[in-house]
PDB file of C-alpha atoms in Angstrom:
ATOM      1  CA  MET A  95     119.507 127.304  60.028  1.00  0.00           C
ATOM      2  CA  LYS A  96     119.918 123.571  60.158  1.00  0.00           C
ATOM      3  CA  SER A  97     118.822 120.400  61.869  1.00  0.00           C
ATOM      4  CA  PHE A  98     118.423 120.697  65.620  1.00  0.00           C
ATOM      5  CA  ASP A  99     117.213 117.190  66.264  1.00  0.00           C
ATOM      6  CA  ALA A 100     115.603 116.088  63.018  1.00  0.00           C
ATOM      7  CA  PHE A 101     112.682 117.235  60.932  1.00  0.00           C
ATOM      8  CA  LEU A 102     109.318 115.646  61.641  1.00  0.00           C
ATOM      9  CA  PHE A 103     107.566 116.006  58.321  1.00  0.00           C
ATOM     10  CA  GLU A 104     105.635 113.779  56.028  1.00  0.00           C
ATOM     11  CA  PRO A 105     106.371 114.678  52.360  1.00  0.00           C
ATOM     12  CA  ALA A 106     103.349 116.968  52.061  1.00  0.00           C
ATOM     13  CA  GLU A 107     104.361 118.901  55.169  1.00  0.00           C
ATOM     14  CA  LEU A 108     107.838 119.949  54.119  1.00  0.00           C
ATOM     15  CA  PRO A 109     108.435 123.689  54.470  1.00  0.00           C
ATOM     16  CA  THR A 110     109.226 125.596  51.309  1.00  0.00           C
ATOM     17  CA  PHE A 111     111.922 127.681  52.975  1.00  0.00           C
ATOM     18  CA  GLU A 112     115.065 125.626  53.349  1.00  0.00           C
ATOM     19  CA  VAL A 113     118.667 126.562  52.817  1.00  0.00           C
ATOM     20  CA  ALA A 114     120.443 124.710  50.049  1.00  0.00           C
ATOM     21  CA  LYS A 115     123.364 122.707  51.354  1.00  0.00           C
ATOM     22  CA  GLU A 116     125.725 124.060  48.752  1.00  0.00           C
ATOM     23  CA  SER A 117     125.597 127.110  46.506  1.00  0.00           C
ATOM     24  CA  HIS A 118     127.789 128.116  43.630  1.00  0.00           C
ATOM     25  CA  THR A 119     130.025 130.153  45.918  1.00  0.00           C
ATOM     26  CA  SER A 120     133.400 128.934  47.099  1.00  0.00           C
ATOM     27  CA  HIS A 121     133.394 126.391  49.916  1.00  0.00           C
ATOM     28  CA  GLY A 122     136.819 127.484  51.083  1.00  0.00           C
ATOM     29  CA  ASP A 123     138.861 124.657  52.508  1.00  0.00           C
ATOM     30  CA  VAL A 124     136.048 122.657  54.134  1.00  0.00           C
ATOM     31  CA  PRO A 125     135.902 119.140  52.641  1.00  0.00           C
ATOM     32  CA  SER A 126     132.381 117.788  52.185  1.00  0.00           C
ATOM     33  CA  LEU A 127     132.028 114.904  54.638  1.00  0.00           C
ATOM     34  CA  LEU A 128     128.466 114.635  55.928  1.00  0.00           C
ATOM     35  CA  LYS A 129     125.573 115.807  53.791  1.00  0.00           C
ATOM     36  CA  TRP A 130     123.267 117.699  56.151  1.00  0.00           C
ATOM     37  CA  THR A 131     120.305 119.995  55.611  1.00  0.00           C
ATOM     38  CA  GLY A 132     121.232 123.640  56.061  1.00  0.00           C
ATOM     39  CA  SER A 133     124.975 123.006  56.017  1.00  0.00           C
ATOM     40  CA  LYS A 134     127.078 126.145  56.344  1.00  0.00           C
ATOM     41  CA  ARG A 135     129.817 124.814  54.061  1.00  0.00           C
ATOM     42  CA  SER A 136     129.176 127.493  51.439  1.00  0.00           C
ATOM     43  CA  GLN A 137     129.224 130.239  54.085  1.00  0.00           C
ATOM     44  CA  ALA A 138     131.821 128.925  56.513  1.00  0.00           C
ATOM     45  CA  ALA A 139     134.651 131.228  55.486  1.00  0.00           C
ATOM     46  CA  ARG A 140     132.420 134.312  55.608  1.00  0.00           C
ATOM     47  CA  ILE A 141     130.967 133.420  59.005  1.00  0.00           C
ATOM     48  CA  ALA A 142     134.375 132.469  60.416  1.00  0.00           C
ATOM     49  CA  ALA A 143     135.685 135.886  59.375  1.00  0.00           C
ATOM     50  CA  PHE A 144     133.356 137.412  61.993  1.00  0.00           C
ATOM     51  CA  ALA A 145     134.678 135.179  64.795  1.00  0.00           C
ATOM     52  CA  PRO A 146     136.527 137.069  67.536  1.00  0.00           C
ATOM     53  CA  SER A 147     139.737 135.813  69.092  1.00  0.00           C
ATOM     54  CA  HIS A 148     138.722 133.233  71.671  1.00  0.00           C
ATOM     55  CA  GLU A 149     139.839 130.456  73.982  1.00  0.00           C
ATOM     56  CA  ARG A 150     137.319 127.630  73.606  1.00  0.00           C
ATOM     57  CA  TYR A 151     134.937 127.237  70.666  1.00  0.00           C
ATOM     58  CA  TYR A 152     131.413 125.809  71.070  1.00  0.00           C
ATOM     59  CA  GLU A 153     128.973 124.724  68.363  1.00  0.00           C
ATOM     60  CA  PRO A 154     125.760 123.360  69.955  1.00  0.00           C
ATOM     61  CA  PHE A 155     123.957 122.681  66.633  1.00  0.00           C
ATOM     62  CA  ILE A 156     126.792 120.952  64.798  1.00  0.00           C
ATOM     63  CA  GLY A 157     125.070 119.495  61.715  1.00  0.00           C
ATOM     64  CA  GLY A 158     127.656 119.171  58.947  1.00  0.00           C
ATOM     65  CA  GLY A 159     130.372 120.752  61.080  1.00  0.00           C
ATOM     66  CA  ALA A 160     131.687 123.294  58.559  1.00  0.00           C
ATOM     67  CA  LEU A 161     132.363 125.980  61.176  1.00  0.00           C
ATOM     68  CA  LEU A 162     133.886 123.433  63.529  1.00  0.00           C
ATOM     69  CA  PHE A 163     136.344 122.488  60.795  1.00  0.00           C
ATOM     70  CA  MET A 164     137.409 126.116  60.419  1.00  0.00           C
ATOM     71  CA  LEU A 165     137.339 127.259  64.057  1.00  0.00           C
ATOM     72  CA  GLY A 166     137.752 124.085  66.085  1.00  0.00           C
ATOM     73  CA  LYS A 167     140.995 123.282  67.869  1.00  0.00           C
ATOM     74  CA  PRO A 168     141.771 120.891  70.750  1.00  0.00           C
ATOM     75  CA  GLY A 169     139.314 121.573  73.545  1.00  0.00           C
ATOM     76  CA  ALA A 170     136.531 122.813  71.247  1.00  0.00           C
ATOM     77  CA  VAL A 171     133.016 121.434  71.719  1.00  0.00           C
ATOM     78  CA  GLY A 172     130.738 120.168  68.947  1.00  0.00           C
ATOM     79  CA  ALA A 173     127.240 119.200  70.070  1.00  0.00           C
ATOM     80  CA  ASP A 174     123.714 118.341  68.995  1.00  0.00           C
ATOM     81  CA  ILE A 175     120.576 116.935  70.565  1.00  0.00           C
ATOM     82  CA  TYR A 176     120.355 114.236  67.865  1.00  0.00           C
ATOM     83  CA  ALA A 177     122.307 111.276  69.272  1.00  0.00           C
ATOM     84  CA  PRO A 178     123.078 109.432  65.972  1.00  0.00           C
ATOM     85  CA  LEU A 179     124.681 112.598  64.607  1.00  0.00           C
ATOM     86  CA  ILE A 180     127.018 112.892  67.583  1.00  0.00           C
ATOM     87  CA  ALA A 181     127.793 109.166  67.323  1.00  0.00           C
ATOM     88  CA  PHE A 182     128.804 109.791  63.706  1.00  0.00           C
ATOM     89  CA  TRP A 183     131.203 112.592  64.632  1.00  0.00           C
ATOM     90  CA  LYS A 184     132.776 110.516  67.388  1.00  0.00           C
ATOM     91  CA  LEU A 185     133.269 107.694  64.895  1.00  0.00           C
ATOM     92  CA  VAL A 186     135.053 110.012  62.456  1.00  0.00           C
ATOM     93  CA  ARG A 187     137.333 111.237  65.227  1.00  0.00           C
ATOM     94  CA  ASP A 188     138.046 107.893  66.892  1.00  0.00           C
ATOM     95  CA  ASP A 189     137.768 105.189  64.212  1.00  0.00           C
ATOM     96  CA  ALA A 190     138.055 106.633  60.724  1.00  0.00           C
ATOM     97  CA  GLU A 191     139.051 103.321  59.140  1.00  0.00           C
ATOM     98  CA  ARG A 192     135.938 101.599  60.457  1.00  0.00           C
ATOM     99  CA  LEU A 193     133.747 104.266  58.831  1.00  0.00           C
ATOM    100  CA  ILE A 194     135.710 104.043  55.580  1.00  0.00           C
ATOM    101  CA  ASP A 195     135.470 100.248  55.447  1.00  0.00           C
ATOM    102  CA  ASP A 196     131.749 100.343  56.172  1.00  0.00           C
ATOM    103  CA  TYR A 197     131.058 102.944  53.488  1.00  0.00           C
ATOM    104  CA  THR A 198     133.148 101.049  50.933  1.00  0.00           C
ATOM    105  CA  THR A 199     131.144  97.881  51.584  1.00  0.00           C
ATOM    106  CA  GLN A 200     127.799  99.675  51.494  1.00  0.00           C
ATOM    107  CA  TRP A 201     128.689 101.610  48.353  1.00  0.00           C
ATOM    108  CA  ALA A 202     129.475  98.349  46.525  1.00  0.00           C
ATOM    109  CA  ALA A 203     126.209  96.807  47.746  1.00  0.00           C
ATOM    110  CA  LEU A 204     124.280  99.814  46.442  1.00  0.00           C
ATOM    111  CA  GLN A 205     125.824  99.565  42.982  1.00  0.00           C
ATOM    112  CA  ALA A 206     124.731  95.916  42.851  1.00  0.00           C
ATOM    113  CA  ASP A 207     121.173  96.669  43.990  1.00  0.00           C
ATOM    114  CA  LEU A 208     119.891 100.093  42.956  1.00  0.00           C
ATOM    115  CA  PRO A 209     117.803 101.378  44.671  1.00  0.00           C
ATOM    116  CA  GLY A 210     116.813  98.359  46.765  1.00  0.00           C
ATOM    117  CA  TYR A 211     119.855  98.427  49.016  1.00  0.00           C
ATOM    118  CA  PHE A 212     119.131 102.017  50.061  1.00  0.00           C
ATOM    119  CA  TYR A 213     115.796 100.962  51.538  1.00  0.00           C
ATOM    120  CA  ILE A 214     117.373  98.011  53.325  1.00  0.00           C
ATOM    121  CA  VAL A 215     119.741 100.441  55.030  1.00  0.00           C
ATOM    122  CA  ARG A 216     116.936 102.888  55.767  1.00  0.00           C
ATOM    123  CA  ASP A 217     114.943 100.179  57.546  1.00  0.00           C
ATOM    124  CA  ARG A 218     118.017  99.107  59.470  1.00  0.00           C
ATOM    125  CA  PHE A 219     118.794 102.655  60.550  1.00  0.00           C
ATOM    126  CA  ASN A 220     115.246 103.147  61.774  1.00  0.00           C
ATOM    127  CA  ALA A 221     115.695 100.019  63.900  1.00  0.00           C
ATOM    128  CA  ASP A 222     119.123 100.612  65.443  1.00  0.00           C
ATOM    129  CA  GLN A 223     120.364 104.093  64.349  1.00  0.00           C
ATOM    130  CA  ARG A 224     123.914 103.062  63.465  1.00  0.00           C
ATOM    131  CA  PRO A 225     126.005 106.167  62.687  1.00  0.00           C
ATOM    132  CA  GLU A 226     127.522 104.376  59.665  1.00  0.00           C
ATOM    133  CA  ASP A 227     124.036 103.987  58.214  1.00  0.00           C
ATOM    134  CA  LEU A 228     123.197 107.638  58.882  1.00  0.00           C
ATOM    135  CA  ASN A 229     126.266 108.581  56.863  1.00  0.00           C
ATOM    136  CA  PHE A 230     125.254 106.286  53.986  1.00  0.00           C
ATOM    137  CA  LEU A 231     121.677 107.582  53.922  1.00  0.00           C
ATOM    138  CA  MET A 232     122.723 111.229  53.928  1.00  0.00           C
ATOM    139  CA  ARG A 233     125.147 110.528  51.076  1.00  0.00           C
ATOM    140  CA  THR A 234     122.470 108.918  48.909  1.00  0.00           C
ATOM    141  CA  CYS A 235     119.042 110.362  49.841  1.00  0.00           C
ATOM    142  CA  VAL A 236     117.235 113.071  47.881  1.00  0.00           C
ATOM    143  CA  ASN A 237     119.243 116.303  48.114  1.00  0.00           C
ATOM    144  CA  GLY A 238     120.744 115.224  51.442  1.00  0.00           C
ATOM    145  CA  ILE A 239     117.599 116.461  53.196  1.00  0.00           C
ATOM    146  CA  VAL A 240     117.098 115.232  56.757  1.00  0.00           C
ATOM    147  CA  ARG A 241     113.469 114.146  56.834  1.00  0.00           C
ATOM    148  CA  PHE A 242     111.605 112.085  59.407  1.00  0.00           C
ATOM    149  CA  SER A 243     107.995 110.940  59.711  1.00  0.00           C
ATOM    150  CA  LYS A 244     105.786 111.934  62.626  1.00  0.00           C
ATOM    151  CA  SER A 245     106.681 108.629  64.271  1.00  0.00           C
ATOM    152  CA  GLY A 246     110.387 109.480  64.096  1.00  0.00           C
ATOM    153  CA  GLN A 247     111.303 107.241  61.156  1.00  0.00           C
ATOM    154  CA  PHE A 248     113.824 108.446  58.573  1.00  0.00           C
ATOM    155  CA  ASN A 249     111.664 108.597  55.435  1.00  0.00           C
ATOM    156  CA  ASN A 250     113.572 110.415  52.714  1.00  0.00           C
ATOM    157  CA  SER A 251     113.928 108.490  49.449  1.00  0.00           C
ATOM    158  CA  PHE A 252     116.854 107.393  47.317  1.00  0.00           C
ATOM    159  CA  HIS A 253     118.265 110.057  45.019  1.00  0.00           C
ATOM    160  CA  LEU A 254     118.160 108.277  41.655  1.00  0.00           C
ATOM    161  CA  SER A 255     121.012 110.315  40.201  1.00  0.00           C
ATOM    162  CA  ARG A 256     123.183 110.050  43.333  1.00  0.00           C
ATOM    163  CA  LYS A 257     124.957 106.712  43.590  1.00  0.00           C
ATOM    164  CA  GLY A 258     127.266 107.839  46.359  1.00  0.00           C
ATOM    165  CA  MET A 259     130.732 109.361  46.496  1.00  0.00           C
ATOM    166  CA  LEU A 260     133.479 107.053  45.243  1.00  0.00           C
ATOM    167  CA  PRO A 261     135.005 105.198  48.220  1.00  0.00           C
ATOM    168  CA  GLN A 262     138.541 106.402  47.434  1.00  0.00           C
ATOM    169  CA  ARG A 263     137.474 110.035  47.602  1.00  0.00           C
ATOM    170  CA  PHE A 264     135.378 109.421  50.707  1.00  0.00           C
ATOM    171  CA  ALA A 265     138.341 107.782  52.459  1.00  0.00           C
ATOM    172  CA  LYS A 266     140.563 110.776  51.762  1.00  0.00           C
ATOM    173  CA  ILE A 267     137.993 113.194  53.175  1.00  0.00           C
ATOM    174  CA  VAL A 268     137.317 111.096  56.286  1.00  0.00           C
ATOM    175  CA  ARG A 269     141.017 110.857  57.110  1.00  0.00           C
ATOM    176  CA  GLU A 270     141.427 114.610  56.691  1.00  0.00           C
ATOM    177  CA  TRP A 271     138.501 115.281  59.004  1.00  0.00           C
ATOM    178  CA  SER A 272     139.650 112.683  61.530  1.00  0.00           C
ATOM    179  CA  ALA A 273     143.059 114.316  61.848  1.00  0.00           C
ATOM    180  CA  HIS A 274     141.366 117.694  62.251  1.00  0.00           C
ATOM    181  CA  LEU A 275     139.016 116.464  64.998  1.00  0.00           C
ATOM    182  CA  GLN A 276     141.629 115.118  67.386  1.00  0.00           C
ATOM    183  CA  GLY A 277     141.156 116.817  70.739  1.00  0.00           C
ATOM    184  CA  ILE A 278     137.623 117.977  69.881  1.00  0.00           C
ATOM    185  CA  GLU A 279     134.933 117.078  72.421  1.00  0.00           C
ATOM    186  CA  PHE A 280     131.507 115.931  71.215  1.00  0.00           C
ATOM    187  CA  ARG A 281     128.435 116.222  73.419  1.00  0.00           C
ATOM    188  CA  ASN A 282     124.889 114.922  73.015  1.00  0.00           C
ATOM    189  CA  GLY A 283     122.452 117.381  74.550  1.00  0.00           C
ATOM    190  CA  ASP A 284     120.482 120.545  73.928  1.00  0.00           C
ATOM    191  CA  PHE A 285     121.911 124.021  73.410  1.00  0.00           C
ATOM    192  CA  GLN A 286     121.634 124.965  77.086  1.00  0.00           C
ATOM    193  CA  GLN A 287     123.252 121.817  78.442  1.00  0.00           C
ATOM    194  CA  THR A 288     126.124 121.810  75.970  1.00  0.00           C
ATOM    195  CA  THR A 289     127.130 125.446  76.509  1.00  0.00           C
ATOM    196  CA  ALA A 290     126.662 125.504  80.297  1.00  0.00           C
ATOM    197  CA  ASP A 291     130.408 125.694  80.972  1.00  0.00           C
ATOM    198  CA  ALA A 292     131.193 128.383  78.380  1.00  0.00           C
ATOM    199  CA  GLN A 293     132.834 131.366  80.043  1.00  0.00           C
ATOM    200  CA  SER A 294     134.370 134.745  79.322  1.00  0.00           C
ATOM    201  CA  GLY A 295     136.918 134.411  76.537  1.00  0.00           C
ATOM    202  CA  ASP A 296     135.028 131.580  74.811  1.00  0.00           C
ATOM    203  CA  PHE A 297     133.056 131.833  71.556  1.00  0.00           C
ATOM    204  CA  VAL A 298     129.769 130.107  70.697  1.00  0.00           C
ATOM    205  CA  TYR A 299     128.356 129.764  67.181  1.00  0.00           C
ATOM    206  CA  LEU A 300     124.667 128.853  67.122  1.00  0.00           C
ATOM    207  CA  ASP A 301     122.799 127.623  64.058  1.00  0.00           C
ATOM    208  CA  PRO A 302     119.368 126.451  65.270  1.00  0.00           C
ATOM    209  CA  PRO A 303     116.737 125.041  62.913  1.00  0.00           C
ATOM    210  CA  TYR A 304     114.684 128.007  61.852  1.00  0.00           C
ATOM    211  CA  ALA A 305     112.829 128.433  58.586  1.00  0.00           C
ATOM    212  CA  GLY A 306     110.018 130.861  59.289  1.00  0.00           C
ATOM    213  CA  ASN A 307     107.889 127.927  60.415  1.00  0.00           C
ATOM    214  CA  LYS A 308     107.862 126.780  64.051  1.00  0.00           C
ATOM    215  CA  GLN A 309     106.348 123.431  63.018  1.00  0.00           C
ATOM    216  CA  ARG A 310     109.761 122.487  61.680  1.00  0.00           C
ATOM    217  CA  TYR A 311     111.038 121.412  65.084  1.00  0.00           C
ATOM    218  CA  ILE A 312     110.797 118.082  66.852  1.00  0.00           C
ATOM    219  CA  GLY A 313     108.915 119.022  69.981  1.00  0.00           C
ATOM    220  CA  ASP A 314     109.328 122.690  68.940  1.00  0.00           C
ATOM    221  CA  LEU A 315     112.232 124.908  69.874  1.00  0.00           C
ATOM    222  CA  ASP A 316     111.345 126.857  72.997  1.00  0.00           C
ATOM    223  CA  VAL A 317     112.249 130.276  71.634  1.00  0.00           C
ATOM    224  CA  ASP A 318     111.864 132.042  74.974  1.00  0.00           C
ATOM    225  CA  ARG A 319     114.212 129.519  76.582  1.00  0.00           C
ATOM    226  CA  PHE A 320     116.624 129.943  73.690  1.00  0.00           C
ATOM    227  CA  TYR A 321     116.614 133.713  74.195  1.00  0.00           C
ATOM    228  CA  SER A 322     117.179 133.142  77.901  1.00  0.00           C
ATOM    229  CA  VAL A 323     120.296 131.107  77.117  1.00  0.00           C
ATOM    230  CA  LEU A 324     121.603 133.894  74.875  1.00  0.00           C
ATOM    231  CA  ASP A 325     120.990 136.355  77.687  1.00  0.00           C
ATOM    232  CA  GLU A 326     122.841 134.102  80.128  1.00  0.00           C
ATOM    233  CA  LEU A 327     125.796 133.876  77.729  1.00  0.00           C
ATOM    234  CA  ASN A 328     125.807 137.675  77.629  1.00  0.00           C
ATOM    235  CA  ARG A 329     125.826 137.820  81.429  1.00  0.00           C
ATOM    236  CA  ARG A 330     128.826 135.487  81.487  1.00  0.00           C
ATOM    237  CA  SER A 331     130.595 137.682  78.884  1.00  0.00           C
ATOM    238  CA  VAL A 332     130.629 134.838  76.356  1.00  0.00           C
ATOM    239  CA  LYS A 333     130.783 136.068  72.768  1.00  0.00           C
ATOM    240  CA  TRP A 334     128.398 134.431  70.323  1.00  0.00           C
ATOM    241  CA  ALA A 335     127.270 134.543  66.704  1.00  0.00           C
ATOM    242  CA  LEU A 336     123.825 133.337  65.667  1.00  0.00           C
ATOM    243  CA  SER A 337     122.506 132.291  62.236  1.00  0.00           C
ATOM    244  CA  PHE A 338     118.762 132.541  62.642  1.00  0.00           C
ATOM    245  CA  ASP A 339     116.171 134.153  60.397  1.00  0.00           C
ATOM    246  CA  GLY A 340     116.464 135.618  56.915  1.00  0.00           C
ATOM    247  CA  THR A 341     114.749 136.004  53.552  1.00  0.00           C
ATOM    248  CA  ARG A 342     113.678 133.867  50.622  1.00  0.00           C
ATOM    249  CA  GLY A 343     113.275 135.855  47.452  1.00  0.00           C
ATOM    250  CA  GLU A 344     111.199 138.898  48.391  1.00  0.00           C
ATOM    251  CA  THR A 345     109.784 137.276  51.529  1.00  0.00           C
ATOM    252  CA  ALA A 346     111.267 138.115  54.929  1.00  0.00           C
ATOM    253  CA  TYR A 347     111.288 135.538  57.733  1.00  0.00           C
ATOM    254  CA  ASP A 348     112.074 137.747  60.700  1.00  0.00           C
ATOM    255  CA  TYR A 349     111.644 136.281  64.178  1.00  0.00           C
ATOM    256  CA  SER A 350     112.384 139.628  65.821  1.00  0.00           C
ATOM    257  CA  LEU A 351     115.319 138.626  67.969  1.00  0.00           C
ATOM    258  CA  PRO A 352     115.193 140.975  70.998  1.00  0.00           C
ATOM    259  CA  ALA A 353     117.440 143.929  70.213  1.00  0.00           C
ATOM    260  CA  GLU A 354     118.955 143.957  73.687  1.00  0.00           C
ATOM    261  CA  LEU A 355     120.518 140.535  73.094  1.00  0.00           C
ATOM    262  CA  TYR A 356     122.844 141.497  70.238  1.00  0.00           C
ATOM    263  CA  LYS A 357     124.941 144.401  68.997  1.00  0.00           C
ATOM    264  CA  ARG A 358     124.892 143.998  65.224  1.00  0.00           C
ATOM    265  CA  LYS A 359     123.328 142.035  62.383  1.00  0.00           C
ATOM    266  CA  GLU A 360     124.893 140.970  59.091  1.00  0.00           C
ATOM    267  CA  LEU A 361     123.120 139.508  56.031  1.00  0.00           C
ATOM    268  CA  LEU A 362     124.765 136.634  54.151  1.00  0.00           C
ATOM    269  CA  LYS A 363     123.611 135.027  50.912  1.00  0.00           C
ATOM    270  CA  SER A 364     123.411 131.263  51.403  1.00  0.00           C
ATOM    271  CA  GLY A 365     122.251 129.817  48.077  1.00  0.00           C
ATOM    272  CA  TYR A 366     118.915 128.590  46.809  1.00  0.00           C
ATOM    273  CA  SER A 367     115.995 126.750  48.375  1.00  0.00           C
ATOM    274  CA  ALA A 368     116.775 123.011  48.328  1.00  0.00           C
ATOM    275  CA  VAL A 369     113.337 121.869  49.477  1.00  0.00           C
ATOM    276  CA  ALA A 370     111.672 124.081  46.886  1.00  0.00           C
ATOM    277  CA  LYS A 371     113.652 122.209  44.233  1.00  0.00           C
ATOM    278  CA  VAL A 372     112.408 118.878  45.566  1.00  0.00           C
ATOM    279  CA  LEU A 373     108.790 120.063  45.581  1.00  0.00           C
ATOM    280  CA  ASN A 374     109.109 121.712  42.146  1.00  0.00           C
ATOM    281  CA  GLY A 375     108.327 125.069  43.691  1.00  0.00           C
ATOM    282  CA  PRO A 376     109.949 128.413  42.883  1.00  0.00           C
ATOM    283  CA  VAL A 377     113.721 128.394  43.363  1.00  0.00           C
ATOM    284  CA  GLU A 378     114.659 131.627  45.119  1.00  0.00           C
ATOM    285  CA  MET A 379     117.763 133.099  46.687  1.00  0.00           C
ATOM    286  CA  VAL A 380     117.986 132.580  50.444  1.00  0.00           C
ATOM    287  CA  THR A 381     119.673 135.158  52.672  1.00  0.00           C
ATOM    288  CA  GLU A 382     120.412 134.444  56.329  1.00  0.00           C
ATOM    289  CA  SER A 383     120.900 136.824  59.212  1.00  0.00           C
ATOM    290  CA  LEU A 384     124.028 136.580  61.344  1.00  0.00           C
ATOM    291  CA  TYR A 385     123.556 138.181  64.767  1.00  0.00           C
ATOM    292  CA  LEU A 386     126.590 139.098  66.880  1.00  0.00           C
ATOM    293  CA  ASN A 387     126.700 140.122  70.550  1.00  0.00           C
ATOM    294  CA  TYR A 388     130.016 141.939  70.079  1.00  0.00           C
TER     295      TYR A 388
END
């Protein structure tokens, strides 16, 4: 469960079921680079443990990239339909020092103008969608929640207690990620386009944006088409793992994935509802389903 394109919600329309980006469980060895709603950083090691041996790894809903960090090797594919997100990952891979210099400059500007500078950057991002600005906004907005208005404008607010990671620490993390991403291919496109060349021996991890509320999608996720892609992967003997539905507290959010598509289902605790915290609602444990076709 995570961002597929972006979330089109005004503040009053935010869903109350959202996976916290980080829980109190161990994050393994995945350094926290990009704050992203529904990040699998807290679950990465547990999910990766289910990965079969494989040739090429695909992640068509990359988000914060935690699984890519653990499973990616030269030739792997990280993808997303949201173009600024893919531009960010390419920047980390290809020009780490540019990203570091930009963040260092923006961090200093924020300290000198709190919170005014945040809103300057937000307006600029909405105009030109620079990946450097996306990084800055996700580092400093409320709970790192990806939130857009109905007109497609990034509209989350400044997190008053979050003044941004210190530039020295950020630089260390970016350089570590950059070294890790060499040889990784990044694609901008939907889940069908970006996995079209996956074949027998490859492994696909899918983490589409699902929260028990179909209104969460930009343009809606065509669930039938998504199921069709899973079926096609099965026909090509491509192994896949899918994080999809789950529970919040005592409430089940089950989308009834067709039983013929998968062979087993695991339940993983993923933390507490981040959006519920923002809206001062009940904070409940979130459990996600991991479906496997092997």
